[in-house]
Amino acid sequence: MSNSTTRTHPAHLQGFATPLPPFAVPDLLVPNALAEDEREWVLQAPNVWFRPLMFNVTQGYFVNILRVRKTGVLSRHRHSGPVHAYVLKGRWYYLEHDWTATEGAYAHEVPGEVHTLYVPEDVPEMLTLFHVTGTYTYLDEQGQLLGYEDVFTKIEAASKHYEAVGLGADYVKRFIR
Ligand code: FE
């Protein structure tokens, strides 16, 4: 979704109205990343939602905000690619590490890592922006495969959700590049 707001620049800044190069994909602005409209939040498990910001189908990554209103173990998973995380609210940690990601923290999760996401009991709401490349492979405690997620499963889930809440299945397309 291009930001097509018409602005009047001072005369000496007029040259900044440079068009995109041919074949470039449209830019993307999500003005309300922490959407108040509940329809923007896709339920992925009881009391766990994600808010799509960007689905990149050519580089195989997605950017979203995870919202969690439950505590304890969320999932055990393995990453095939890197993850960048920025904590907007609350805090969480991985059972496998001795650090805690608190509000304002940035974390980098490395490809190949298996970890178990845990939200402490005194955190009523956790919000974290995740930039996820590749696949989440979900595992149980014995290391057995439970399922996987990637940009394509996220798009499908979001599309179904938007259709169900009346925004339409195609609403998801605004996030795809
Ligand atoms: Fe992870």
Short mmCIF file of C-alpha atoms and ligand atoms in Angstrom, two decimals:
data_model
loop_
_atom_site.label_atom_id
_atom_site.label_comp_id
_atom_site.label_asym_id
_atom_site.label_seq_id
_atom_site.Cartn_x
_atom_site.Cartn_y
_atom_site.Cartn_z
CA MET A 1 0.00 0.00 0.00
CA SER A 2 1.72 3.17 -1.13
CA ASN A 3 1.34 6.21 1.01
CA SER A 4 -0.33 8.38 -1.57
CA THR A 5 -0.89 11.38 0.69
CA THR A 6 -0.44 14.55 -1.33
CA ARG A 7 2.10 16.88 0.22
CA THR A 8 3.40 20.25 -0.79
CA HIS A 9 7.18 20.44 -0.44
CA PRO A 10 9.19 23.63 -0.20
CA ALA A 11 10.55 24.60 -3.65
CA HIS A 12 14.13 23.41 -2.92
CA LEU A 13 12.82 19.88 -2.12
CA GLN A 14 10.72 19.40 -5.24
CA GLY A 15 13.34 17.08 -6.78
CA PHE A 16 12.57 14.42 -4.18
CA ALA A 17 9.44 13.41 -6.06
CA THR A 18 11.49 10.72 -7.85
CA PRO A 19 9.46 7.75 -9.09
CA LEU A 20 10.40 4.17 -8.29
CA PRO A 21 12.68 2.48 -10.83
CA PRO A 22 10.96 0.28 -13.41
CA PHE A 23 10.19 -3.22 -12.01
CA ALA A 24 10.50 -2.15 -8.38
CA VAL A 25 7.71 -3.45 -6.16
CA PRO A 26 5.49 -0.87 -4.45
CA ASP A 27 6.59 0.49 -1.11
CA LEU A 28 4.60 -0.41 1.98
CA LEU A 29 3.31 1.61 4.88
CA VAL A 30 1.24 0.16 7.71
CA PRO A 31 0.18 3.31 9.55
CA ASN A 32 -1.34 1.54 12.55
CA ALA A 33 1.06 -1.28 13.35
CA LEU A 34 -0.46 -1.68 16.83
CA ALA A 35 -3.96 -1.73 15.36
CA GLU A 36 -6.87 -0.86 17.65
CA ASP A 37 -9.21 -2.59 15.20
CA GLU A 38 -9.34 -6.18 16.48
CA ARG A 39 -10.01 -7.49 12.98
CA GLU A 40 -6.37 -6.75 12.11
CA TRP A 41 -5.13 -9.28 14.70
CA VAL A 42 -5.05 -12.86 13.49
CA LEU A 43 -5.76 -15.44 16.16
CA GLN A 44 -3.11 -18.18 15.98
CA ALA A 45 -3.79 -19.99 19.27
CA PRO A 46 -5.99 -19.23 22.29
CA ASN A 47 -4.87 -15.79 23.59
CA VAL A 48 -2.12 -15.53 20.97
CA TRP A 49 -2.45 -13.26 17.93
CA PHE A 50 -0.23 -11.91 15.19
CA ARG A 51 -0.54 -8.60 13.40
CA PRO A 52 0.91 -8.84 9.88
CA LEU A 53 3.15 -6.00 8.71
CA MET A 54 4.93 -7.58 5.75
CA PHE A 55 4.87 -10.91 3.94
CA ASN A 56 7.87 -11.29 1.64
CA VAL A 57 7.28 -14.18 -0.76
CA THR A 58 10.42 -13.66 -2.84
CA GLN A 59 12.89 -13.67 0.06
CA GLY A 60 10.87 -15.98 2.29
CA TYR A 61 10.40 -13.84 5.38
CA PHE A 62 7.65 -12.09 7.27
CA VAL A 63 7.42 -9.25 9.75
CA ASN A 64 4.68 -9.27 12.34
CA ILE A 65 3.79 -8.25 15.86
CA LEU A 66 3.07 -11.14 18.18
CA ARG A 67 0.54 -10.39 20.93
CA VAL A 68 0.32 -12.85 23.80
CA ARG A 69 -2.18 -12.69 26.66
CA LYS A 70 -1.26 -15.95 28.34
CA THR A 71 1.72 -17.12 30.30
CA GLY A 72 3.90 -20.17 30.46
CA VAL A 73 5.36 -22.14 27.55
CA LEU A 74 4.18 -20.85 24.16
CA SER A 75 6.06 -23.17 21.86
CA ARG A 76 9.24 -25.10 21.29
CA HIS A 77 10.57 -24.55 17.82
CA ARG A 78 13.55 -24.64 15.51
CA HIS A 79 14.45 -21.84 13.13
CA SER A 80 15.84 -22.50 9.66
CA GLY A 81 16.68 -18.81 9.22
CA PRO A 82 17.48 -15.77 11.35
CA VAL A 83 14.95 -13.95 13.50
CA HIS A 84 15.11 -10.34 14.67
CA ALA A 85 12.93 -9.46 17.65
CA TYR A 86 12.11 -6.13 19.26
CA VAL A 87 10.07 -6.16 22.47
CA LEU A 88 7.33 -3.52 22.51
CA LYS A 89 5.64 -4.55 25.76
CA GLY A 90 6.04 -7.14 28.50
CA ARG A 91 8.90 -9.62 28.59
CA TRP A 92 9.77 -13.19 27.68
CA TYR A 93 12.65 -15.57 27.58
CA TYR A 94 13.77 -18.91 26.21
CA LEU A 95 14.16 -21.83 28.59
CA GLU A 96 17.47 -22.59 26.85
CA HIS A 97 19.03 -19.16 27.55
CA ASP A 98 19.82 -17.21 30.70
CA TRP A 99 18.70 -13.84 29.32
CA THR A 100 15.27 -12.19 29.40
CA ALA A 101 13.98 -9.97 26.58
CA THR A 102 12.38 -6.98 28.30
CA GLU A 103 10.51 -3.98 26.89
CA GLY A 104 12.82 -2.12 24.51
CA ALA A 105 15.17 -5.09 24.02
CA TYR A 106 16.35 -6.40 20.69
CA ALA A 107 17.14 -10.11 20.25
CA HIS A 108 18.68 -12.03 17.38
CA GLU A 109 17.80 -15.71 17.03
CA VAL A 110 20.24 -17.67 14.93
CA PRO A 111 19.50 -20.22 12.17
CA GLY A 112 19.48 -23.77 13.49
CA GLU A 113 18.51 -22.80 17.01
CA VAL A 114 15.89 -24.78 18.92
CA HIS A 115 14.27 -22.95 21.82
CA THR A 116 11.21 -22.82 24.01
CA LEU A 117 9.42 -19.49 24.33
CA TYR A 118 8.23 -18.68 27.84
CA VAL A 119 6.14 -15.73 29.09
CA PRO A 120 6.42 -15.15 32.87
CA GLU A 121 3.28 -15.41 35.00
CA ASP A 122 3.22 -11.69 35.90
CA VAL A 123 3.10 -10.50 32.27
CA PRO A 124 -0.56 -9.87 31.31
CA GLU A 125 0.30 -8.84 27.76
CA MET A 126 3.40 -9.28 25.64
CA LEU A 127 3.91 -7.49 22.32
CA THR A 128 7.00 -8.20 20.21
CA LEU A 129 7.87 -7.34 16.64
CA PHE A 130 9.43 -10.36 14.92
CA HIS A 131 11.19 -10.38 11.57
CA VAL A 132 11.31 -14.09 10.69
CA THR A 133 13.19 -15.60 7.77
CA GLY A 134 12.54 -19.20 6.77
CA THR A 135 10.63 -21.76 8.75
CA TYR A 136 9.52 -22.31 12.31
CA THR A 137 9.47 -26.05 12.93
CA TYR A 138 7.39 -26.85 16.00
CA LEU A 139 8.64 -29.67 18.20
CA ASP A 140 7.32 -31.41 21.28
CA GLU A 141 9.46 -32.14 24.35
CA GLN A 142 10.78 -35.34 22.77
CA GLY A 143 11.81 -33.46 19.63
CA GLN A 144 8.97 -34.92 17.55
CA LEU A 145 7.69 -32.79 14.71
CA LEU A 146 4.38 -31.03 15.42
CA GLY A 147 4.15 -28.74 12.41
CA TYR A 148 5.72 -25.75 10.73
CA GLU A 149 5.08 -22.13 9.81
CA ASP A 150 6.58 -19.86 7.19
CA VAL A 151 5.55 -16.81 5.19
CA PHE A 152 3.16 -18.94 3.13
CA THR A 153 1.31 -20.52 6.06
CA LYS A 154 1.11 -17.04 7.63
CA ILE A 155 -0.45 -15.60 4.47
CA GLU A 156 -2.99 -18.43 4.34
CA ALA A 157 -3.92 -17.98 8.00
CA ALA A 158 -4.24 -14.22 7.63
CA SER A 159 -6.29 -14.52 4.45
CA LYS A 160 -8.75 -16.97 6.09
CA HIS A 161 -9.01 -14.72 9.12
CA TYR A 162 -9.69 -11.57 7.08
CA GLU A 163 -12.36 -13.37 5.13
CA ALA A 164 -13.99 -14.59 8.34
CA VAL A 165 -14.07 -11.10 9.91
CA GLY A 166 -15.49 -9.44 6.80
CA LEU A 167 -12.40 -7.67 5.46
CA GLY A 168 -12.17 -10.14 2.58
CA ALA A 169 -9.60 -12.79 1.72
CA ASP A 170 -7.74 -10.33 -0.54
CA TYR A 171 -7.11 -7.90 2.32
CA VAL A 172 -3.91 -9.85 2.95
CA LYS A 173 -2.48 -8.78 -0.40
CA ARG A 174 -1.57 -5.33 0.90
CA PHE A 175 1.15 -6.94 3.06
CA ILE A 176 2.70 -9.09 0.31
CA ARG A 177 5.84 -8.08 -1.57
FE FE B 1 12.16 -18.37 18.11
#
